PDB file of C-alpha atoms and ligand atoms in Angstrom:
ATOM      1  CA  UNK H   1      12.682  -7.323   8.063  1.00  0.00           C
ATOM      2  CA  UNK H   2      14.146 -10.399   8.317  1.00  0.00           C
ATOM      3  CA  UNK H   3      12.623 -13.308   5.356  1.00  0.00           C
ATOM      4  CA  UNK H   4      10.952 -15.300   8.714  1.00  0.00           C
ATOM      5  CA  UNK H   5       9.381 -12.620  10.280  1.00  0.00           C
ATOM      6  CA  UNK H   6       7.144 -11.358   7.082  1.00  0.00           C
ATOM      7  CA  UNK H   7       6.766 -15.680   5.813  1.00  0.00           C
ATOM      8  CA  UNK H   8       5.174 -15.296   9.585  1.00  0.00           C
ATOM      9  CA  UNK H   9       3.155 -12.331   9.059  1.00  0.00           C
ATOM     10  CA  UNK H  10       1.669 -13.121   6.343  1.00  0.00           C
ATOM     11  CA  UNK H  11       1.111 -16.729   7.265  1.00  0.00           C
ATOM     12  CA  UNK H  12      -1.461 -15.616   9.905  1.00  0.00           C
ATOM     13  CA  UNK H  13      -2.509 -12.967   8.029  1.00  0.00           C
ATOM     14  CA  UNK H  14      -3.361 -15.852   6.637  1.00  0.00           C
ATOM     15  CA  UNK H  15      -4.820 -18.023   8.830  1.00  0.00           C
ATOM     16  CA  UNK H  16      -6.980 -14.787  10.595  1.00  0.00           C
ATOM     17  CA  UNK H  17      -9.137 -14.059   6.997  1.00  0.00           C
ATOM     18  CA  UNK H  18      -9.522 -18.680   6.393  1.00  0.00           C
ATOM     19  CA  UNK H  19      -9.291 -19.402   9.662  1.00  0.00           C
ATOM     20  CA  UNK H  20     -12.700 -17.610  11.091  1.00  0.00           C
ATOM     21  CA  UNK H  21     -13.688 -15.602   8.405  1.00  0.00           C
ATOM     22  CA  UNK H  22     -15.099 -12.268  10.265  1.00  0.00           C
ATOM     23  CA  UNK H  23     -11.420 -10.267  10.334  1.00  0.00           C
ATOM     24  CA  UNK H  24     -11.529  -8.133   7.771  1.00  0.00           C
ATOM     25  CA  UNK H  25     -15.483  -6.800   9.562  1.00  0.00           C
ATOM     26  CA  UNK H  26     -15.497  -4.806  12.288  1.00  0.00           C
ATOM     27  CA  UNK H  27     -18.242  -3.687  14.283  1.00  0.00           C
ATOM     28  CA  UNK H  28     -20.245  -0.847  14.723  1.00  0.00           C
ATOM     29  CA  UNK H  29     -17.487   0.239  17.069  1.00  0.00           C
ATOM     30  CA  UNK H  30     -15.074  -0.129  14.938  1.00  0.00           C
ATOM     31  CA  UNK H  31     -13.399  -3.381  16.586  1.00  0.00           C
ATOM     32  CA  UNK H  32     -13.200  -7.327  15.313  1.00  0.00           C
ATOM     33  CA  UNK H  33     -13.176 -10.084  17.560  1.00  0.00           C
ATOM     34  CA  UNK H  34      -9.897 -10.936  19.789  1.00  0.00           C
ATOM     35  CA  UNK H  35      -7.770  -8.347  16.738  1.00  0.00           C
ATOM     36  CA  UNK H  36      -8.627  -4.802  18.642  1.00  0.00           C
ATOM     37  CA  UNK H  37      -9.290  -2.878  15.716  1.00  0.00           C
ATOM     38  CA  UNK H  38      -9.665  -2.450  11.748  1.00  0.00           C
ATOM     39  CA  UNK H  39      -7.919   0.725  11.048  1.00  0.00           C
ATOM     40  CA  UNK H  40      -8.521   2.030   7.647  1.00  0.00           C
ATOM     41  CA  UNK H  41      -5.781   3.258   4.636  1.00  0.00           C
ATOM     42  CA  UNK H  42      -7.226   3.814   1.683  1.00  0.00           C
ATOM     43  CA  UNK H  43      -4.668   3.375  -1.636  1.00  0.00           C
ATOM     44  CA  UNK H  44      -5.655   6.318  -3.733  1.00  0.00           C
ATOM     45  CA  UNK H  45      -4.873   7.217  -7.395  1.00  0.00           C
ATOM     46  CA  UNK H  46      -6.376  10.035  -9.528  1.00  0.00           C
ATOM     47  CA  UNK H  47      -5.604   8.617 -13.798  1.00  0.00           C
ATOM     48  CA  UNK H  48      -7.691   8.784 -16.731  1.00  0.00           C
ATOM     49  CA  UNK H  49      -8.166   5.691 -17.640  1.00  0.00           C
ATOM     50  CA  UNK H  50      -8.397   6.932 -21.533  1.00  0.00           C
ATOM     51  CA  UNK H  51      -4.636   8.164 -21.518  1.00  0.00           C
ATOM     52  CA  UNK H  52      -3.717   6.126 -19.555  1.00  0.00           C
ATOM     53  CA  UNK H  53      -4.086   2.794 -21.303  1.00  0.00           C
ATOM     54  CA  UNK H  54      -3.033   4.307 -24.628  1.00  0.00           C
ATOM     55  CA  UNK H  55       0.130   4.732 -23.063  1.00  0.00           C
ATOM     56  CA  UNK H  56       0.289   2.184 -20.092  1.00  0.00           C
ATOM     57  CA  UNK H  57      -2.101  -0.875 -22.047  1.00  0.00           C
ATOM     58  CA  UNK H  58      -5.294  -1.910 -21.959  1.00  0.00           C
ATOM     59  CA  UNK H  59      -6.537  -2.112 -18.271  1.00  0.00           C
ATOM     60  CA  UNK H  60      -3.835  -0.277 -16.778  1.00  0.00           C
ATOM     61  CA  UNK H  61      -6.607   1.839 -15.301  1.00  0.00           C
ATOM     62  CA  UNK H  62      -9.602   1.367 -14.359  1.00  0.00           C
ATOM     63  CA  UNK H  63     -11.057   4.622 -11.960  1.00  0.00           C
ATOM     64  CA  UNK H  64     -14.368   6.100 -13.886  1.00  0.00           C
ATOM     65  CA  UNK H  65     -13.029  10.051 -13.197  1.00  0.00           C
ATOM     66  CA  UNK H  66     -14.909  11.143 -16.296  1.00  0.00           C
ATOM     67  CA  UNK H  67     -12.566  14.501 -17.397  1.00  0.00           C
ATOM     68  CA  UNK H  68     -11.091  15.369 -13.627  1.00  0.00           C
ATOM     69  CA  UNK H  69      -8.464  12.389 -13.674  1.00  0.00           C
ATOM     70  CA  UNK H  70      -4.469  13.133 -14.672  1.00  0.00           C
ATOM     71  CA  UNK H  71      -4.156  13.137 -17.980  1.00  0.00           C
ATOM     72  CA  UNK H  72      -0.971   9.890 -18.790  1.00  0.00           C
ATOM     73  CA  UNK H  73       1.389  13.891 -19.399  1.00  0.00           C
ATOM     74  CA  UNK H  74       0.554  15.735 -16.674  1.00  0.00           C
ATOM     75  CA  UNK H  75       1.502  12.732 -14.064  1.00  0.00           C
ATOM     76  CA  UNK H  76       4.906  12.067 -15.736  1.00  0.00           C
ATOM     77  CA  UNK H  77       5.478  15.768 -15.462  1.00  0.00           C
ATOM     78  CA  UNK H  78       4.322  15.078 -12.252  1.00  0.00           C
ATOM     79  CA  UNK H  79       7.981  13.046 -11.663  1.00  0.00           C
ATOM     80  CA  UNK H  80      10.479  12.738 -10.158  1.00  0.00           C
ATOM     81  CA  UNK H  81       8.654  13.855  -7.129  1.00  0.00           C
ATOM     82  CA  UNK H  82       5.839  12.095  -7.827  1.00  0.00           C
ATOM     83  CA  UNK H  83       1.960  13.592  -8.350  1.00  0.00           C
ATOM     84  CA  UNK H  84       0.125  14.176  -5.501  1.00  0.00           C
ATOM     85  CA  UNK H  85      -2.672  12.443  -6.192  1.00  0.00           C
ATOM     86  CA  UNK H  86      -1.297   9.205  -5.765  1.00  0.00           C
ATOM     87  CA  UNK H  87      -1.005   8.419  -2.164  1.00  0.00           C
ATOM     88  CA  UNK H  88      -1.979   6.479   1.621  1.00  0.00           C
ATOM     89  CA  UNK H  89      -4.812   7.598   2.836  1.00  0.00           C
ATOM     90  CA  UNK H  90      -4.022   8.570   6.236  1.00  0.00           C
ATOM     91  CA  UNK H  91      -0.111   9.903   6.004  1.00  0.00           C
ATOM     92  CA  UNK H  92       0.567   8.466   9.885  1.00  0.00           C
ATOM     93  CA  UNK H  93      -2.101   6.309  11.695  1.00  0.00           C
ATOM     94  CA  UNK H  94      -1.587   5.450  14.876  1.00  0.00           C
ATOM     95  CA  UNK H  95      -2.669   1.869  16.084  1.00  0.00           C
ATOM     96  CA  UNK H  96      -2.625   0.391  19.301  1.00  0.00           C
ATOM     97  CA  UNK H  97      -0.254  -3.604  19.390  1.00  0.00           C
ATOM     98  CA  UNK H  98      -3.330  -5.619  18.034  1.00  0.00           C
ATOM     99  CA  UNK H  99      -4.969  -3.543  16.179  1.00  0.00           C
ATOM    100  CA  UNK H 100      -5.382  -4.486  12.383  1.00  0.00           C
ATOM    101  CA  UNK H 101      -5.317  -2.760   9.354  1.00  0.00           C
ATOM    102  CA  UNK H 102      -6.937  -2.337   6.167  1.00  0.00           C
ATOM    103  CA  UNK H 103      -5.089  -1.160   3.666  1.00  0.00           C
ATOM    104  CA  UNK H 104      -7.924  -0.627   0.967  1.00  0.00           C
ATOM    105  CA  UNK H 105      -6.461   0.199  -3.300  1.00  0.00           C
ATOM    106  CA  UNK H 106      -9.725   2.731  -4.712  1.00  0.00           C
ATOM    107  CA  UNK H 107      -7.428   4.132  -7.224  1.00  0.00           C
ATOM    108  CA  UNK H 108      -7.439   2.594 -10.706  1.00  0.00           C
ATOM    109  CA  UNK H 109      -4.516   1.202 -11.846  1.00  0.00           C
ATOM    110  CA  UNK H 110      -2.242  -1.689  -9.479  1.00  0.00           C
ATOM    111  CA  UNK H 111      -0.921  -0.372  -6.735  1.00  0.00           C
ATOM    112  CA  UNK H 112       1.431  -2.299  -3.400  1.00  0.00           C
ATOM    113  CA  UNK H 113       1.447  -1.498   0.136  1.00  0.00           C
ATOM    114  CA  UNK H 114       4.465  -3.065   1.125  1.00  0.00           C
ATOM    115  CA  UNK H 115       7.157  -2.857   4.732  1.00  0.00           C
ATOM    116  CA  UNK H 116      10.203  -0.809   3.586  1.00  0.00           C
ATOM    117  CA  UNK H 117      12.811  -0.533   6.297  1.00  0.00           C
ATOM    118  CA  UNK H 118      13.310   2.447   4.409  1.00  0.00           C
ATOM    119  CA  UNK H 119      11.744   4.744   1.956  1.00  0.00           C
ATOM    120  CA  UNK H 120      13.178   4.743  -1.269  1.00  0.00           C
ATOM    121  CA  UNK H 121      13.152   3.250  -4.913  1.00  0.00           C
ATOM    122  CA  UNK H 122      10.643   1.407  -6.413  1.00  0.00           C
ATOM    123  CA  UNK H 123      10.266  -1.360  -9.201  1.00  0.00           C
ATOM    124  CA  UNK H 124      10.261   0.537 -11.897  1.00  0.00           C
ATOM    125  CA  UNK H 125      13.040   2.613 -11.885  1.00  0.00           C
ATOM    126  CA  UNK H 126      11.438   5.614 -14.460  1.00  0.00           C
ATOM    127  CA  UNK H 127       9.703   6.697 -11.782  1.00  0.00           C
ATOM    128  CA  UNK H 128      11.290   7.265  -9.154  1.00  0.00           C
ATOM    129  CA  UNK H 129      13.054   9.898  -7.373  1.00  0.00           C
ATOM    130  CA  UNK H 130      16.346  10.322  -9.005  1.00  0.00           C
ATOM    131  CA  UNK H 131      14.426   8.357 -11.664  1.00  0.00           C
ATOM    132  CA  UNK H 132      17.084   5.470 -12.657  1.00  0.00           C
ATOM    133  CA  UNK H 133      17.545   5.284  -8.578  1.00  0.00           C
ATOM    134  CA  UNK H 134      17.903   1.109  -7.095  1.00  0.00           C
ATOM    135  CA  UNK H 135      14.757  -0.148  -6.052  1.00  0.00           C
ATOM    136  CA  UNK H 136      15.148  -0.204  -1.478  1.00  0.00           C
ATOM    137  CA  UNK H 137      15.733  -4.178  -0.909  1.00  0.00           C
ATOM    138  CA  UNK H 138      11.659  -4.501  -0.272  1.00  0.00           C
ATOM    139  CA  UNK H 139      10.470  -3.443  -3.253  1.00  0.00           C
ATOM    140  CA  UNK H 140      13.667  -4.637  -5.387  1.00  0.00           C
ATOM    141  CA  UNK H 141      12.880  -6.843  -8.682  1.00  0.00           C
ATOM    142  CA  UNK H 142       8.944  -6.284  -8.952  1.00  0.00           C
ATOM    143  CA  UNK H 143       6.727  -8.966  -8.344  1.00  0.00           C
ATOM    144  CA  UNK H 144       9.442 -11.742  -8.085  1.00  0.00           C
ATOM    145  CA  UNK H 145       9.688 -11.323  -4.896  1.00  0.00           C
ATOM    146  CA  UNK H 146       7.630 -12.002  -2.242  1.00  0.00           C
ATOM    147  CA  UNK H 147       7.005  -9.215  -0.164  1.00  0.00           C
ATOM    148  CA  UNK H 148       5.593  -6.820  -3.571  1.00  0.00           C
ATOM    149  CA  UNK H 149       3.285 -10.406  -4.996  1.00  0.00           C
ATOM    150  CA  UNK H 150       2.533 -10.230  -1.431  1.00  0.00           C
ATOM    151  CA  UNK H 151       2.209  -6.849  -0.828  1.00  0.00           C
ATOM    152  CA  UNK H 152      -0.245  -6.305  -3.841  1.00  0.00           C
ATOM    153  CA  UNK H 153      -2.834  -4.865  -4.168  1.00  0.00           C
ATOM    154  CA  UNK H 154      -4.880  -5.036  -7.624  1.00  0.00           C
ATOM    155  CA  UNK H 155      -7.330  -2.700  -8.214  1.00  0.00           C
ATOM    156  CA  UNK H 156     -10.693  -2.916  -6.378  1.00  0.00           C
ATOM    157  CA  UNK H 157      -8.576  -5.595  -3.824  1.00  0.00           C
ATOM    158  CA  UNK H 158      -7.538  -4.839   0.255  1.00  0.00           C
ATOM    159  CA  UNK H 159      -5.221  -6.336   2.016  1.00  0.00           C
ATOM    160  CA  UNK H 160      -4.802  -7.236   6.426  1.00  0.00           C
ATOM    161  CA  UNK H 161      -1.798  -5.942   7.689  1.00  0.00           C
ATOM    162  CA  UNK H 162      -1.557  -8.151  11.317  1.00  0.00           C
ATOM    163  CA  UNK H 163       0.702  -8.950  14.009  1.00  0.00           C
ATOM    164  CA  UNK H 164       2.097  -4.844  14.196  1.00  0.00           C
ATOM    165  CA  UNK H 165       5.253  -5.165  16.663  1.00  0.00           C
ATOM    166  CA  UNK H 166       5.563  -1.760  19.427  1.00  0.00           C
ATOM    167  CA  UNK H 167       7.215   1.166  17.375  1.00  0.00           C
ATOM    168  CA  UNK H 168       6.923   2.580  12.952  1.00  0.00           C
ATOM    169  CA  UNK H 169       6.875   0.986  10.736  1.00  0.00           C
ATOM    170  CA  UNK H 170       6.547   2.177   6.766  1.00  0.00           C
ATOM    171  CA  UNK H 171       5.167   2.000   3.845  1.00  0.00           C
ATOM    172  CA  UNK H 172       5.438   2.152   0.398  1.00  0.00           C
ATOM    173  CA  UNK H 173       4.027   1.489  -3.345  1.00  0.00           C
ATOM    174  CA  UNK H 174       6.255  -0.217  -4.677  1.00  0.00           C
ATOM    175  CA  UNK H 175       5.314   0.819  -8.170  1.00  0.00           C
ATOM    176  CA  UNK H 176       4.888   4.766  -7.521  1.00  0.00           C
ATOM    177  CA  UNK H 177       7.474   4.994  -4.245  1.00  0.00           C
ATOM    178  CA  UNK H 178       6.638   8.698  -2.550  1.00  0.00           C
ATOM    179  CA  UNK H 179       2.900   6.204  -1.980  1.00  0.00           C
ATOM    180  CA  UNK H 180       4.694   6.580   1.804  1.00  0.00           C
ATOM    181  CA  UNK H 181       2.692   5.589   5.811  1.00  0.00           C
ATOM    182  CA  UNK H 182       4.224   4.806   8.359  1.00  0.00           C
ATOM    183  CA  UNK H 183       2.401   3.665  10.839  1.00  0.00           C
ATOM    184  CA  UNK H 184       2.977   4.196  14.829  1.00  0.00           C
ATOM    185  CA  UNK H 185       1.816   0.699  17.237  1.00  0.00           C
ATOM    186  CA  UNK H 186       1.589   2.215  20.893  1.00  0.00           C
TER     187      UNK H 186
HETATM  188 CU1   CU I 201       1.343   3.271  -6.737  1.00  0.00          CU
END
């Protein structure tokens, strides 16, 4: 996607959020005034706070999972394919032109919800498949890249994706690149 188009989309999202203050609140039929439906994507992980924060630093994992959490060694053992409890749900979504997608981070870690031309590596080389594979263009350079910085989801936060053109759009977490989904716009 062209940078200009991305900036345009980010600008639109900001205008809608700041300008109307209502977009994120759908009515009981799932409608948002004048902007179609709001469809939700849940961003999930199951990190175990004790082992993740010890290995990767305080605040890495803010989950309250208790004993069902995935311990850091088990997370590492699932690489390079990646642990299946780190995911976007649903994996595919069909929406209509004008609908808004809201991605909500209900996991314990920071994620990104980044549109990519093709799925591929993220900006944390050991988490790629194969390990150390190059990051895709949209994920390269991590938070220094506007397409990453503008799609970052800290714990408990959400992101609105508006104005998606017709066609199939791919979204990936630039930190955990096996977290992927497709949105088809009719
Ligand atoms: Cu992630």
